[in-house]
Short mmCIF file of C-alpha atoms and ligand atoms in Angstrom, two decimals:
data_model
loop_
_atom_site.label_atom_id
_atom_site.label_comp_id
_atom_site.label_asym_id
_atom_site.label_seq_id
_atom_site.Cartn_x
_atom_site.Cartn_y
_atom_site.Cartn_z
CA MET K 29 0.00 0.00 0.00
CA SER K 30 1.41 3.42 -0.90
CA ARG K 31 1.22 6.29 1.54
CA PHE K 32 -1.25 7.95 -0.87
CA PHE K 33 -3.97 5.28 -0.69
CA SER K 34 -7.22 6.66 0.69
CA ALA K 35 -8.05 5.47 4.18
CA ARG K 36 -11.56 4.60 3.00
CA PHE K 37 -10.15 1.70 0.95
CA ALA K 38 -7.52 0.54 3.41
CA ALA K 39 -9.60 -2.40 4.65
CA LEU K 40 -11.08 -3.34 1.26
CA THR K 41 -10.56 -6.96 0.14
CA PRO K 42 -11.05 -7.05 -3.62
CA TYR K 43 -13.04 -9.74 -5.43
CA THR K 44 -10.98 -12.83 -6.26
CA PRO K 45 -11.54 -13.77 -9.90
CA GLY K 46 -11.25 -17.44 -10.89
CA GLU K 47 -7.86 -18.48 -12.22
CA GLN K 48 -7.25 -17.45 -15.83
CA PRO K 49 -4.09 -19.36 -16.79
CA GLN K 50 -2.54 -18.06 -20.00
CA GLY K 51 -0.88 -20.40 -22.44
CA GLN K 52 -1.32 -23.69 -20.54
CA THR K 53 -3.64 -26.37 -21.77
CA PHE K 54 -5.97 -26.74 -18.81
CA ILE K 55 -9.51 -27.95 -19.33
CA LYS K 56 -11.14 -24.83 -17.97
CA LEU K 57 -14.25 -25.57 -15.94
CA ASN K 58 -13.74 -22.83 -13.34
CA THR K 59 -15.28 -19.54 -14.49
CA ASN K 60 -18.53 -20.50 -16.23
CA GLU K 61 -17.44 -19.51 -19.71
CA SER K 62 -19.07 -21.17 -22.70
CA PRO K 63 -17.07 -24.08 -24.13
CA PHE K 64 -18.26 -22.96 -27.57
CA PRO K 65 -16.73 -20.09 -29.57
CA PRO K 66 -18.84 -17.14 -30.72
CA SER K 67 -20.81 -17.81 -33.94
CA PRO K 68 -18.98 -17.15 -37.24
CA GLY K 69 -21.13 -14.06 -37.87
CA THR K 70 -20.26 -12.68 -34.44
CA ILE K 71 -16.54 -13.10 -35.08
CA LYS K 72 -16.82 -11.54 -38.53
CA ALA K 73 -18.74 -8.53 -37.23
CA ALA K 74 -16.17 -7.88 -34.50
CA SER K 75 -13.19 -8.15 -36.84
CA ARG K 76 -14.81 -5.90 -39.46
CA GLU K 77 -15.29 -3.26 -36.78
CA ALA K 78 -11.56 -3.38 -35.97
CA GLU K 79 -11.06 -1.25 -39.08
CA ARG K 80 -12.79 1.63 -37.32
CA LEU K 81 -10.99 1.48 -33.99
CA GLN K 82 -9.50 4.96 -34.53
CA LEU K 83 -12.99 6.30 -33.72
CA TYR K 84 -14.61 6.42 -30.30
CA SER K 85 -17.47 4.01 -29.75
CA ASP K 86 -21.08 5.22 -29.47
CA PRO K 87 -21.50 6.12 -25.77
CA ASP K 88 -25.26 5.49 -26.09
CA CYS K 89 -24.74 2.09 -27.75
CA ARG K 90 -27.75 2.97 -29.92
CA ALA K 91 -27.66 0.13 -32.46
CA LEU K 92 -27.17 -2.53 -29.79
CA THR K 93 -29.76 -0.95 -27.49
CA ALA K 94 -32.29 -0.96 -30.34
CA ALA K 95 -31.55 -4.62 -31.06
CA LEU K 96 -31.96 -5.51 -27.36
CA ALA K 97 -35.20 -3.50 -27.13
CA GLY K 98 -36.56 -5.52 -30.06
CA ARG K 99 -35.37 -8.82 -28.65
CA TYR K 100 -36.79 -8.27 -25.14
CA GLY K 101 -39.88 -6.17 -25.93
CA VAL K 102 -39.05 -3.05 -23.95
CA SER K 103 -38.36 0.53 -24.98
CA GLN K 104 -34.83 1.75 -25.59
CA ASP K 105 -34.83 4.08 -22.59
CA GLN K 106 -35.40 1.05 -20.36
CA ILE K 107 -32.00 -0.42 -21.30
CA LEU K 108 -28.43 0.39 -20.32
CA VAL K 109 -25.53 -1.41 -22.00
CA THR K 110 -22.31 -1.76 -20.00
CA ASN K 111 -18.82 -3.28 -19.96
CA GLY K 112 -19.91 -6.71 -18.70
CA SER K 113 -22.72 -6.95 -16.18
CA ASP K 114 -20.27 -6.42 -13.31
CA ASP K 115 -20.19 -2.84 -14.56
CA ILE K 116 -23.92 -2.26 -14.22
CA LEU K 117 -23.96 -4.05 -10.85
CA TYR K 118 -21.32 -1.59 -9.67
CA TYR K 119 -23.39 1.35 -10.94
CA ALA K 120 -26.47 0.01 -9.18
CA PHE K 121 -24.73 -0.31 -5.81
CA THR K 122 -23.18 3.14 -6.23
CA ALA K 123 -26.39 4.82 -7.42
CA PHE K 124 -28.83 3.30 -4.95
CA GLY K 125 -26.74 2.63 -1.84
CA ASP K 126 -25.08 4.84 0.75
CA ALA K 127 -24.63 4.97 4.53
CA ASP K 128 -28.41 5.38 4.94
CA HIS K 129 -29.52 3.00 2.18
CA SER K 130 -28.43 -0.54 2.90
CA PHE K 131 -28.55 -3.70 0.79
CA VAL K 132 -29.56 -7.27 1.53
CA PHE K 133 -28.49 -10.40 -0.35
CA PRO K 134 -27.94 -14.09 0.42
CA ASP K 135 -24.94 -15.21 2.51
CA ILE K 136 -23.92 -17.54 -0.29
CA THR K 137 -23.98 -15.72 -3.60
CA TYR K 138 -21.91 -13.82 -6.14
CA GLY K 139 -18.82 -12.47 -4.35
CA PHE K 140 -18.97 -9.07 -5.99
CA TYR K 141 -22.08 -7.92 -4.12
CA SER K 142 -20.31 -7.56 -0.79
CA VAL K 143 -17.24 -6.07 -2.48
CA TYR K 144 -19.35 -3.38 -4.18
CA ALA K 145 -21.15 -2.64 -0.92
CA LYS K 146 -17.88 -2.26 0.98
CA LEU K 147 -16.32 -0.20 -1.81
CA ASN K 148 -19.19 2.27 -1.49
CA GLY K 149 -19.44 2.20 2.30
CA ILE K 150 -22.93 0.68 2.08
CA PRO K 151 -24.13 -1.32 5.10
CA PHE K 152 -25.41 -4.75 4.05
CA ARG K 153 -26.97 -7.84 5.56
CA GLU K 154 -26.26 -11.32 4.26
CA ILE K 155 -29.36 -13.44 4.72
CA PRO K 156 -28.56 -17.15 5.24
CA LEU K 157 -29.77 -19.57 2.60
CA ARG K 158 -31.83 -22.45 3.97
CA ALA K 159 -29.90 -25.60 4.94
CA ASP K 160 -30.64 -27.04 1.48
CA PHE K 161 -29.08 -23.92 -0.10
CA THR K 162 -32.38 -22.57 -1.42
CA ILE K 163 -33.48 -18.96 -0.97
CA ASP K 164 -36.56 -18.41 1.18
CA PRO K 165 -38.44 -15.66 -0.72
CA GLN K 166 -40.16 -14.68 2.53
CA ASP K 167 -36.79 -13.45 3.86
CA TYR K 168 -36.78 -10.75 1.18
CA CYS K 169 -40.36 -9.54 1.48
CA ARG K 170 -40.60 -6.14 3.16
CA ALA K 171 -36.82 -6.15 3.24
CA ALA K 172 -34.64 -3.88 5.36
CA GLY K 173 -32.74 -2.59 2.31
CA SER K 174 -32.37 -2.82 -1.45
CA VAL K 175 -32.54 -6.47 -2.50
CA VAL K 176 -30.01 -8.19 -4.75
CA ILE K 177 -30.62 -11.76 -5.84
CA ALA K 178 -28.78 -13.74 -8.50
CA ASN K 179 -31.39 -15.92 -10.20
CA PRO K 180 -30.30 -18.66 -10.72
CA ASN K 181 -28.10 -18.13 -7.69
CA ALA K 182 -24.35 -18.62 -7.93
CA PRO K 183 -22.50 -20.74 -7.00
CA THR K 184 -25.48 -22.97 -6.14
CA GLY K 185 -27.28 -22.89 -9.51
CA ILE K 186 -30.65 -23.00 -7.75
CA CYS K 187 -33.49 -20.92 -9.21
CA LEU K 188 -36.49 -19.06 -7.85
CA SER K 189 -39.72 -19.02 -9.89
CA VAL K 190 -41.02 -15.78 -11.40
CA SER K 191 -43.96 -15.85 -9.01
CA GLU K 192 -41.56 -15.97 -6.06
CA ILE K 193 -39.58 -13.07 -7.55
CA GLU K 194 -42.82 -11.16 -8.09
CA LYS K 195 -43.76 -11.62 -4.43
CA ILE K 196 -40.44 -10.06 -3.43
CA VAL K 197 -40.75 -7.21 -5.92
CA CYS K 198 -44.31 -6.34 -5.02
CA SER K 199 -43.75 -6.47 -1.25
CA ASN K 200 -40.97 -3.86 -1.59
CA PRO K 201 -42.58 -1.03 -3.57
CA ASP K 202 -40.20 1.54 -2.12
CA ARG K 203 -37.04 -0.51 -2.40
CA LEU K 204 -34.93 -1.41 -5.39
CA VAL K 205 -34.99 -5.11 -6.25
CA LEU K 206 -32.12 -6.16 -8.50
CA ILE K 207 -32.32 -9.58 -10.13
CA ASP K 208 -29.00 -10.68 -11.63
CA GLU K 209 -29.90 -13.04 -14.48
CA ALA K 210 -26.36 -13.92 -15.58
CA TYR K 211 -27.40 -17.59 -15.94
CA ILE K 212 -31.08 -17.28 -16.88
CA ASP K 213 -30.64 -18.76 -20.38
CA PHE K 214 -29.79 -22.18 -18.93
CA GLY K 215 -33.27 -23.10 -17.76
CA GLY K 216 -34.57 -20.45 -15.37
CA GLU K 217 -37.63 -18.29 -15.93
CA SER K 218 -36.82 -14.61 -16.48
CA ALA K 219 -38.29 -11.78 -14.43
CA LEU K 220 -38.15 -9.47 -17.47
CA PRO K 221 -41.93 -9.56 -18.07
CA LEU K 222 -42.29 -7.88 -14.66
CA VAL K 223 -40.29 -4.75 -15.50
CA ASN K 224 -43.23 -3.02 -17.15
CA ARG K 225 -45.42 -3.65 -14.10
CA TYR K 226 -43.02 -2.75 -11.28
CA ASP K 227 -40.89 0.39 -11.39
CA ASN K 228 -38.63 -0.85 -8.56
CA LEU K 229 -37.25 -3.83 -10.50
CA LEU K 230 -33.90 -3.90 -12.29
CA VAL K 231 -32.90 -7.04 -14.21
CA THR K 232 -29.27 -7.46 -15.31
CA ARG K 233 -27.98 -9.79 -18.01
CA THR K 234 -24.65 -10.67 -19.56
CA PHE K 235 -23.32 -11.89 -22.92
CA SER K 236 -20.49 -13.64 -21.02
CA LYS K 237 -22.11 -16.99 -20.36
CA SER K 238 -24.87 -18.02 -22.76
CA ARG K 239 -23.53 -15.93 -25.64
CA SER K 240 -19.86 -16.97 -25.54
CA LEU K 241 -18.56 -13.40 -25.15
CA ALA K 242 -16.89 -13.39 -21.70
CA GLY K 243 -13.73 -11.91 -23.18
CA ALA K 244 -15.61 -9.14 -25.00
CA ARG K 245 -17.12 -7.71 -21.78
CA LEU K 246 -20.76 -7.00 -22.54
CA GLY K 247 -23.70 -6.75 -20.18
CA PHE K 248 -26.89 -4.77 -19.83
CA GLY K 249 -29.73 -3.93 -17.50
CA ILE K 250 -33.45 -3.52 -18.08
CA GLY K 251 -35.72 -1.60 -15.74
CA SER K 252 -37.94 1.44 -15.44
CA LYS K 253 -36.93 4.57 -17.36
CA ALA K 254 -36.14 6.34 -14.09
CA ILE K 255 -33.83 3.60 -12.80
CA ILE K 256 -32.04 3.35 -16.15
CA SER K 257 -31.66 7.12 -16.27
CA ASP K 258 -29.98 7.10 -12.81
CA LEU K 259 -27.59 4.38 -13.91
CA LYS K 260 -26.82 6.35 -17.08
CA THR K 261 -25.89 9.34 -14.96
CA LEU K 262 -23.26 7.19 -13.27
CA LYS K 263 -22.00 5.64 -16.51
CA PHE K 264 -21.61 9.08 -18.09
CA SER K 265 -19.88 10.35 -14.97
CA MET K 266 -17.27 7.61 -15.16
CA ASN K 267 -16.58 6.09 -18.55
CA PRO K 268 -19.08 6.82 -21.34
CA TYR K 269 -17.07 4.81 -23.91
CA SER K 270 -16.78 1.71 -21.75
CA VAL K 271 -18.29 -0.57 -24.41
CA ASN K 272 -15.84 -0.72 -27.30
CA ARG K 273 -16.73 -0.83 -31.00
CA MET K 274 -15.77 -4.47 -31.58
CA THR K 275 -17.77 -5.65 -28.60
CA MET K 276 -20.83 -3.67 -29.66
CA ALA K 277 -20.66 -5.13 -33.18
CA ALA K 278 -20.23 -8.62 -31.72
CA GLY K 279 -23.26 -8.10 -29.47
CA ILE K 280 -25.51 -7.04 -32.35
CA ALA K 281 -24.40 -9.99 -34.48
CA ALA K 282 -24.90 -12.37 -31.55
CA LEU K 283 -28.50 -11.22 -31.22
CA GLN K 284 -29.01 -11.82 -34.95
CA GLU K 285 -27.63 -15.33 -34.58
CA ASP K 286 -29.68 -16.17 -31.52
CA ALA K 287 -30.45 -19.66 -32.85
CA TYR K 288 -26.78 -20.66 -32.60
CA TYR K 289 -26.57 -19.58 -28.96
CA THR K 290 -29.93 -21.10 -28.03
CA ALA K 291 -28.76 -24.43 -29.47
CA ASN K 292 -25.53 -24.20 -27.45
CA CYS K 293 -27.52 -23.56 -24.27
CA GLN K 294 -29.60 -26.65 -25.03
CA LYS K 295 -26.44 -28.74 -25.48
CA ILE K 296 -25.09 -27.44 -22.18
CA ILE K 297 -28.35 -28.27 -20.38
CA THR K 298 -28.33 -31.82 -21.80
CA THR K 299 -24.68 -32.31 -20.81
CA ARG K 300 -25.35 -30.84 -17.36
CA GLU K 301 -28.09 -33.36 -16.62
CA ALA K 302 -25.95 -36.27 -17.86
CA VAL K 303 -23.02 -35.17 -15.68
CA ARG K 304 -25.31 -34.68 -12.69
CA LEU K 305 -26.36 -38.32 -13.01
CA GLU K 306 -22.76 -39.53 -13.35
CA LEU K 307 -21.63 -37.53 -10.30
CA SER K 308 -24.55 -38.87 -8.26
CA LYS K 309 -23.58 -42.43 -9.24
CA ARG K 310 -20.14 -41.65 -7.82
CA GLY K 311 -21.64 -40.63 -4.49
CA PHE K 312 -21.66 -36.86 -4.98
CA THR K 313 -24.34 -34.61 -3.56
CA VAL K 314 -25.26 -32.38 -6.49
CA LEU K 315 -27.51 -29.35 -6.11
CA ASP K 316 -30.30 -28.74 -8.63
CA SER K 317 -28.91 -26.45 -11.29
CA SER K 318 -30.59 -24.10 -13.75
CA ALA K 319 -27.21 -22.70 -14.73
CA ASN K 320 -24.18 -23.74 -16.83
CA PHE K 321 -22.45 -25.27 -13.82
CA LEU K 322 -22.98 -27.87 -11.12
CA PHE K 323 -22.26 -27.36 -7.43
CA ALA K 324 -21.25 -30.71 -6.03
CA LYS K 325 -19.82 -32.30 -2.91
CA SER K 326 -18.09 -35.64 -2.76
CA GLY K 327 -18.60 -37.59 0.44
CA ARG K 328 -15.06 -39.00 0.13
CA ILE K 329 -12.72 -36.09 -0.36
CA SER K 330 -12.74 -32.42 0.65
CA GLY K 331 -13.57 -29.70 -1.87
CA LYS K 332 -10.06 -28.33 -1.56
CA GLN K 333 -8.45 -31.74 -2.19
CA LEU K 334 -10.69 -32.44 -5.16
CA TYR K 335 -9.88 -29.04 -6.64
CA LEU K 336 -6.14 -29.58 -6.12
CA GLN K 337 -6.06 -33.10 -7.47
CA LEU K 338 -8.10 -32.19 -10.54
CA LYS K 339 -5.73 -29.30 -11.16
CA GLU K 340 -2.82 -31.73 -11.04
CA GLN K 341 -4.56 -33.64 -13.82
CA GLY K 342 -4.96 -30.48 -15.88
CA ILE K 343 -8.60 -29.72 -15.02
CA LEU K 344 -9.58 -26.46 -13.33
CA VAL K 345 -12.76 -26.23 -11.25
CA ARG K 346 -13.69 -23.59 -8.69
CA HIS K 347 -13.40 -24.06 -4.94
CA PHE K 348 -14.52 -21.50 -2.36
CA GLU K 349 -12.85 -21.58 1.04
CA LEU K 350 -16.01 -20.25 2.73
CA PRO K 351 -18.24 -21.40 5.58
CA ARG K 352 -20.91 -23.98 4.59
CA ILE K 353 -19.56 -24.56 1.07
CA SER K 354 -15.90 -25.50 1.51
CA ASP K 355 -16.74 -29.18 0.80
CA PHE K 356 -18.18 -28.27 -2.60
CA VAL K 357 -16.63 -27.57 -5.96
CA ARG K 358 -18.30 -25.62 -8.74
CA ILE K 359 -17.90 -27.31 -12.08
CA THR K 360 -18.63 -25.38 -15.27
CA ILE K 361 -20.35 -27.48 -17.92
CA GLY K 362 -17.99 -27.90 -20.87
CA THR K 363 -18.28 -30.03 -23.99
CA ASP K 364 -19.21 -33.72 -23.68
CA GLU K 365 -15.56 -34.60 -24.34
CA GLN K 366 -14.32 -32.31 -21.57
CA MET K 367 -16.87 -33.70 -19.14
CA SER K 368 -15.90 -37.32 -19.80
CA LEU K 369 -12.29 -36.37 -19.14
CA LEU K 370 -13.45 -34.81 -15.88
CA LEU K 371 -15.31 -37.97 -14.86
CA ASP K 372 -12.28 -40.13 -15.78
CA ALA K 373 -10.08 -37.88 -13.65
CA ILE K 374 -12.49 -38.16 -10.71
CA ASP K 375 -12.51 -41.96 -11.08
CA SER K 376 -8.73 -42.09 -11.02
CA ILE K 377 -8.55 -39.77 -7.98
CA PHE K 378 -10.99 -42.05 -6.13
CA ARG K 379 -9.02 -45.18 -7.17
CA GLU K 380 -5.78 -43.68 -5.85
CA GLU K 381 -7.45 -42.60 -2.67
CA SER K 382 -8.94 -46.04 -1.89
CA LYS K 383 -5.59 -47.83 -2.38
C1 LIG X 22 -20.49 -14.09 -14.33
C2 LIG X 22 -21.44 -13.35 -13.47
C3 LIG X 22 -21.72 -11.99 -13.64
C4 LIG X 22 -21.02 -11.02 -14.52
O1 LIG X 22 -20.36 -11.36 -15.55
P1 LIG X 22 -19.83 -10.29 -16.59
O2 LIG X 22 -18.82 -11.08 -17.32
O3 LIG X 22 -19.26 -9.11 -15.85
O4 LIG X 22 -21.01 -9.89 -17.41
C5 LIG X 22 -22.68 -11.39 -12.85
N1 LIG X 22 -23.35 -12.09 -11.94
C6 LIG X 22 -23.10 -13.38 -11.71
C7 LIG X 22 -23.87 -14.09 -10.67
C8 LIG X 22 -22.13 -14.05 -12.46
O5 LIG X 22 -21.85 -15.32 -12.20
#
């Protein structure tokens, strides 16, 4: 720490991203990326746009916003496009939280929520998931602060229904309810139809998972005009050009080639259910998942050991050294080939261990 660092950040522990090894040949099942590349049209659109990189990007992201408005049936002033959805989550915490406006979210959820709260000096309460790792919607009705829920939740993969989300939204008319739908394309039911009925709801989405664009950094939020306008004020007070030209072009092309991405999501769902069965056969406890990952616990070996031994065999999964979940690993669903290599590796780890 330099002697110039502001005292207000002295105690801040930043978010720990999953490992991103460069150049090695790991099978990467640790950060919920798609195992499939972007569609050919998406790649072509991005590379064509490279020829115009001498020009600033459109700070209003008009073409992409129009395409999203068409795709999701909302008006353009109900959408804000950002540099990944982490970006809009940060704006939401900053815009709607302060010392007098606290947040609530589950105790086991996306690690960035508490980081963004601390970064902004926002008091927050982490509400424990039930023992089976589900969210009790009742805990969030008439909440003590703005509500943030990842649906499906991460790293559990468990989903709330839209009617449960609606109960939460409608019991908090004077509180912001933010639903982070990073994984909604893998089987959950979206809360988007509610945004035109409730002006306190903000839904965030990302192109990182279901649309194979994690490296492009593209996310967006949909909500009431007033909420979106507040978030825009923050975006334009920080970095209006945060979505670059190539990423914007890729996003528009990805929406045009929706069928490719929908088919990939279907493949991932099919693979997920097959792997769930195989892990259960091997004695794992596997939580229900509506996402592109499984959260699983072996009865035979700790989460840390499984993570380490898989890494030794060239397979990366995610392990969280946190209360209640340290026995679990989070396994991103890859291709069928990658998943059979994973299962083979698990079998060999178990064979070694029973010797
Ligand atoms: C991956 C993820 C995000 C954000 O991803 P971006 O790449 O920043 O769009 C947001 N929320 C959850 C729960 C995630 O898992």
